[in-house]
Amino acid sequence: MDISWIYNIDPLLATFLVALIPVLELRASIPIALANFDLTITQIFTASVLGSFLPAIVIVYWLEPISNVLRKIKFFDRFFEWLFKRTRAKFDKKYALGSNVALMFFVGVPLPGTGAWTGALIAWLFNFDKKQALVAIFLGCVIAALIVLLASLGVIKIFDFIL
């Protein structure tokens, strides 16, 4: 993936935009910004968290209306019926608090596939309370950003055992 475009725009905006990209998210925006831009740690942290979190808001609030429109087509109706039988039908609301805590830690682990995009998809699939899920996802983004920032600055030496 060619990301040379980030050098042609404002560094704060570039950091935010890299954090918006699925899979990359803040796991990439923080080290890229630290290595390439003259921004403060606070600016990098804030732009990265907000960039990672923004898509979660869109996903949590817009996937339901989009899926409802698609369900008017027979193929998609069957697909969503099949999908929700395996997700929403099995999710018990009494586990909601524990599920949101688990969601926060899931998003907070800065590994591929565990970011805000995936967390928002999980929240939608299992029909989590939107506001509670977004709080969990936001806190997860903050946790992940702290871990990535500390690792990038060398405070956490993750790969010492390799060297």
PDB file of N, CA and C in Angstrom, residues 81-124:
ATOM      1  N   GLU A  81     -31.083 -13.201   7.951  1.00  0.00           N
ATOM      2  CA  GLU A  81     -31.820 -14.137   8.811  1.00  0.00           C
ATOM      3  C   GLU A  81     -30.866 -15.215   9.331  1.00  0.00           C
ATOM      4  N   TRP A  82     -30.078 -15.788   8.428  1.00  0.00           N
ATOM      5  CA  TRP A  82     -29.090 -16.808   8.798  1.00  0.00           C
ATOM      6  C   TRP A  82     -28.058 -16.234   9.774  1.00  0.00           C
ATOM      7  N   LEU A  83     -27.547 -15.033   9.467  1.00  0.00           N
ATOM      8  CA  LEU A  83     -26.516 -14.400  10.289  1.00  0.00           C
ATOM      9  C   LEU A  83     -27.021 -14.103  11.698  1.00  0.00           C
ATOM     10  N   PHE A  84     -28.206 -13.512  11.782  1.00  0.00           N
ATOM     11  CA  PHE A  84     -28.715 -13.105  13.086  1.00  0.00           C
ATOM     12  C   PHE A  84     -29.158 -14.292  13.938  1.00  0.00           C
ATOM     13  N   LYS A  85     -29.512 -15.405  13.317  1.00  0.00           N
ATOM     14  CA  LYS A  85     -29.815 -16.614  14.094  1.00  0.00           C
ATOM     15  C   LYS A  85     -28.566 -17.108  14.809  1.00  0.00           C
ATOM     16  N   ARG A  86     -27.420 -16.859  14.230  1.00  0.00           N
ATOM     17  CA  ARG A  86     -26.165 -17.322  14.812  1.00  0.00           C
ATOM     18  C   ARG A  86     -25.512 -16.288  15.725  1.00  0.00           C
ATOM     19  N   THR A  87     -26.036 -15.091  15.736  1.00  0.00           N
ATOM     20  CA  THR A  87     -25.429 -14.052  16.573  1.00  0.00           C
ATOM     21  C   THR A  87     -26.450 -13.500  17.562  1.00  0.00           C
ATOM     22  N   ARG A  88     -27.357 -12.703  17.096  1.00  0.00           N
ATOM     23  CA  ARG A  88     -28.296 -12.018  17.985  1.00  0.00           C
ATOM     24  C   ARG A  88     -29.206 -12.971  18.750  1.00  0.00           C
ATOM     25  N   ALA A  89     -29.643 -14.019  18.112  1.00  0.00           N
ATOM     26  CA  ALA A  89     -30.552 -14.955  18.776  1.00  0.00           C
ATOM     27  C   ALA A  89     -29.873 -15.663  19.945  1.00  0.00           C
ATOM     28  N   LYS A  90     -28.560 -15.784  19.902  1.00  0.00           N
ATOM     29  CA  LYS A  90     -27.831 -16.489  20.958  1.00  0.00           C
ATOM     30  C   LYS A  90     -27.265 -15.546  22.023  1.00  0.00           C
ATOM     31  N   PHE A  91     -27.333 -14.255  21.776  1.00  0.00           N
ATOM     32  CA  PHE A  91     -26.775 -13.289  22.722  1.00  0.00           C
ATOM     33  C   PHE A  91     -27.820 -12.945  23.762  1.00  0.00           C
ATOM     34  N   ASP A  92     -27.515 -13.202  25.005  1.00  0.00           N
ATOM     35  CA  ASP A  92     -28.433 -12.928  26.102  1.00  0.00           C
ATOM     36  C   ASP A  92     -28.117 -11.549  26.679  1.00  0.00           C
ATOM     37  N   LYS A  93     -29.119 -10.702  26.771  1.00  0.00           N
ATOM     38  CA  LYS A  93     -28.929  -9.325  27.248  1.00  0.00           C
ATOM     39  C   LYS A  93     -28.379  -9.271  28.677  1.00  0.00           C
ATOM     40  N   LYS A  94     -28.558 -10.348  29.462  1.00  0.00           N
ATOM     41  CA  LYS A  94     -28.045 -10.319  30.833  1.00  0.00           C
ATOM     42  C   LYS A  94     -26.513 -10.289  30.864  1.00  0.00           C
ATOM     43  N   TYR A  95     -25.886 -10.608  29.737  1.00  0.00           N
ATOM     44  CA  TYR A  95     -24.430 -10.565  29.654  1.00  0.00           C
ATOM     45  C   TYR A  95     -23.924  -9.242  29.081  1.00  0.00           C
ATOM     46  N   ALA A  96     -24.802  -8.270  28.934  1.00  0.00           N
ATOM     47  CA  ALA A  96     -24.446  -7.019  28.260  1.00  0.00           C
ATOM     48  C   ALA A  96     -23.266  -6.309  28.920  1.00  0.00           C
ATOM     49  N   LEU A  97     -23.263  -6.169  30.253  1.00  0.00           N
ATOM     50  CA  LEU A  97     -22.171  -5.457  30.918  1.00  0.00           C
ATOM     51  C   LEU A  97     -20.846  -6.174  30.693  1.00  0.00           C
ATOM     52  N   GLY A  98     -20.826  -7.465  30.932  1.00  0.00           N
ATOM     53  CA  GLY A  98     -19.605  -8.236  30.709  1.00  0.00           C
ATOM     54  C   GLY A  98     -19.179  -8.200  29.262  1.00  0.00           C
ATOM     55  N   SER A  99     -20.148  -8.183  28.367  1.00  0.00           N
ATOM     56  CA  SER A  99     -19.837  -8.144  26.939  1.00  0.00           C
ATOM     57  C   SER A  99     -19.192  -6.825  26.551  1.00  0.00           C
ATOM     58  N   ASN A 100     -19.657  -5.741  27.141  1.00  0.00           N
ATOM     59  CA  ASN A 100     -19.059  -4.439  26.836  1.00  0.00           C
ATOM     60  C   ASN A 100     -17.648  -4.325  27.403  1.00  0.00           C
ATOM     61  N   VAL A 101     -17.416  -4.906  28.562  1.00  0.00           N
ATOM     62  CA  VAL A 101     -16.058  -4.921  29.122  1.00  0.00           C
ATOM     63  C   VAL A 101     -15.154  -5.757  28.220  1.00  0.00           C
ATOM     64  N   ALA A 102     -15.666  -6.916  27.790  1.00  0.00           N
ATOM     65  CA  ALA A 102     -14.895  -7.771  26.874  1.00  0.00           C
ATOM     66  C   ALA A 102     -14.624  -7.040  25.559  1.00  0.00           C
ATOM     67  N   LEU A 103     -15.626  -6.298  25.063  1.00  0.00           N
ATOM     68  CA  LEU A 103     -15.462  -5.525  23.831  1.00  0.00           C
ATOM     69  C   LEU A 103     -14.364  -4.473  24.002  1.00  0.00           C
ATOM     70  N   MET A 104     -14.352  -3.811  25.151  1.00  0.00           N
ATOM     71  CA  MET A 104     -13.325  -2.800  25.419  1.00  0.00           C
ATOM     72  C   MET A 104     -11.930  -3.424  25.359  1.00  0.00           C
ATOM     73  N   PHE A 105     -11.760  -4.566  26.002  1.00  0.00           N
ATOM     74  CA  PHE A 105     -10.442  -5.209  25.991  1.00  0.00           C
ATOM     75  C   PHE A 105     -10.100  -5.783  24.621  1.00  0.00           C
ATOM     76  N   PHE A 106     -11.110  -6.262  23.899  1.00  0.00           N
ATOM     77  CA  PHE A 106     -10.881  -6.758  22.540  1.00  0.00           C
ATOM     78  C   PHE A 106     -10.326  -5.642  21.656  1.00  0.00           C
ATOM     79  N   VAL A 107     -10.966  -4.480  21.704  1.00  0.00           N
ATOM     80  CA  VAL A 107     -10.508  -3.332  20.910  1.00  0.00           C
ATOM     81  C   VAL A 107      -9.175  -2.814  21.454  1.00  0.00           C
ATOM     82  N   GLY A 108      -8.967  -2.930  22.755  1.00  0.00           N
ATOM     83  CA  GLY A 108      -7.769  -2.409  23.397  1.00  0.00           C
ATOM     84  C   GLY A 108      -6.496  -3.189  23.139  1.00  0.00           C
ATOM     85  N   VAL A 109      -6.623  -4.392  22.596  1.00  0.00           N
ATOM     86  CA  VAL A 109      -5.430  -5.185  22.271  1.00  0.00           C
ATOM     87  C   VAL A 109      -4.993  -4.807  20.859  1.00  0.00           C
ATOM     88  N   PRO A 110      -3.849  -4.162  20.717  1.00  0.00           N
ATOM     89  CA  PRO A 110      -3.448  -3.668  19.392  1.00  0.00           C
ATOM     90  C   PRO A 110      -2.848  -4.750  18.489  1.00  0.00           C
ATOM     91  N   LEU A 111      -3.686  -5.680  18.098  1.00  0.00           N
ATOM     92  CA  LEU A 111      -3.294  -6.735  17.169  1.00  0.00           C
ATOM     93  C   LEU A 111      -4.144  -6.626  15.909  1.00  0.00           C
ATOM     94  N   PRO A 112      -3.679  -7.163  14.800  1.00  0.00           N
ATOM     95  CA  PRO A 112      -4.494  -7.123  13.575  1.00  0.00           C
ATOM     96  C   PRO A 112      -5.863  -7.775  13.804  1.00  0.00           C
ATOM     97  N   GLY A 113      -6.895  -7.093  13.369  1.00  0.00           N
ATOM     98  CA  GLY A 113      -8.249  -7.632  13.478  1.00  0.00           C
ATOM     99  C   GLY A 113      -8.949  -7.342  14.786  1.00  0.00           C
ATOM    100  N   THR A 114      -8.328  -6.556  15.666  1.00  0.00           N
ATOM    101  CA  THR A 114      -8.962  -6.295  16.963  1.00  0.00           C
ATOM    102  C   THR A 114      -9.247  -4.819  17.205  1.00  0.00           C
ATOM    103  N   GLY A 115      -9.336  -4.029  16.175  1.00  0.00           N
ATOM    104  CA  GLY A 115      -9.512  -2.591  16.342  1.00  0.00           C
ATOM    105  C   GLY A 115     -10.962  -2.153  16.442  1.00  0.00           C
ATOM    106  N   ALA A 116     -11.152  -0.857  16.296  1.00  0.00           N
ATOM    107  CA  ALA A 116     -12.469  -0.248  16.429  1.00  0.00           C
ATOM    108  C   ALA A 116     -13.434  -0.711  15.338  1.00  0.00           C
ATOM    109  N   TRP A 117     -12.941  -0.902  14.116  1.00  0.00           N
ATOM    110  CA  TRP A 117     -13.807  -1.375  13.035  1.00  0.00           C
ATOM    111  C   TRP A 117     -14.415  -2.728  13.399  1.00  0.00           C
ATOM    112  N   THR A 118     -13.573  -3.663  13.818  1.00  0.00           N
ATOM    113  CA  THR A 118     -14.047  -5.002  14.161  1.00  0.00           C
ATOM    114  C   THR A 118     -14.924  -4.952  15.402  1.00  0.00           C
ATOM    115  N   GLY A 119     -14.537  -4.150  16.378  1.00  0.00           N
ATOM    116  CA  GLY A 119     -15.349  -4.001  17.583  1.00  0.00           C
ATOM    117  C   GLY A 119     -16.741  -3.478  17.270  1.00  0.00           C
ATOM    118  N   ALA A 120     -16.826  -2.516  16.360  1.00  0.00           N
ATOM    119  CA  ALA A 120     -18.129  -1.972  15.966  1.00  0.00           C
ATOM    120  C   ALA A 120     -18.959  -3.017  15.223  1.00  0.00           C
ATOM    121  N   LEU A 121     -18.314  -3.813  14.384  1.00  0.00           N
ATOM    122  CA  LEU A 121     -19.033  -4.898  13.695  1.00  0.00           C
ATOM    123  C   LEU A 121     -19.578  -5.911  14.695  1.00  0.00           C
ATOM    124  N   ILE A 122     -18.783  -6.241  15.700  1.00  0.00           N
ATOM    125  CA  ILE A 122     -19.236  -7.165  16.743  1.00  0.00           C
ATOM    126  C   ILE A 122     -20.430  -6.573  17.485  1.00  0.00           C
ATOM    127  N   ALA A 123     -20.339  -5.293  17.842  1.00  0.00           N
ATOM    128  CA  ALA A 123     -21.439  -4.628  18.549  1.00  0.00           C
ATOM    129  C   ALA A 123     -22.719  -4.655  17.720  1.00  0.00           C
ATOM    130  N   TRP A 124     -22.590  -4.451  16.415  1.00  0.00           N
ATOM    131  CA  TRP A 124     -23.759  -4.495  15.534  1.00  0.00           C
ATOM    132  C   TRP A 124     -24.293  -5.923  15.403  1.00  0.00           C
TER     133      TRP A 124
END
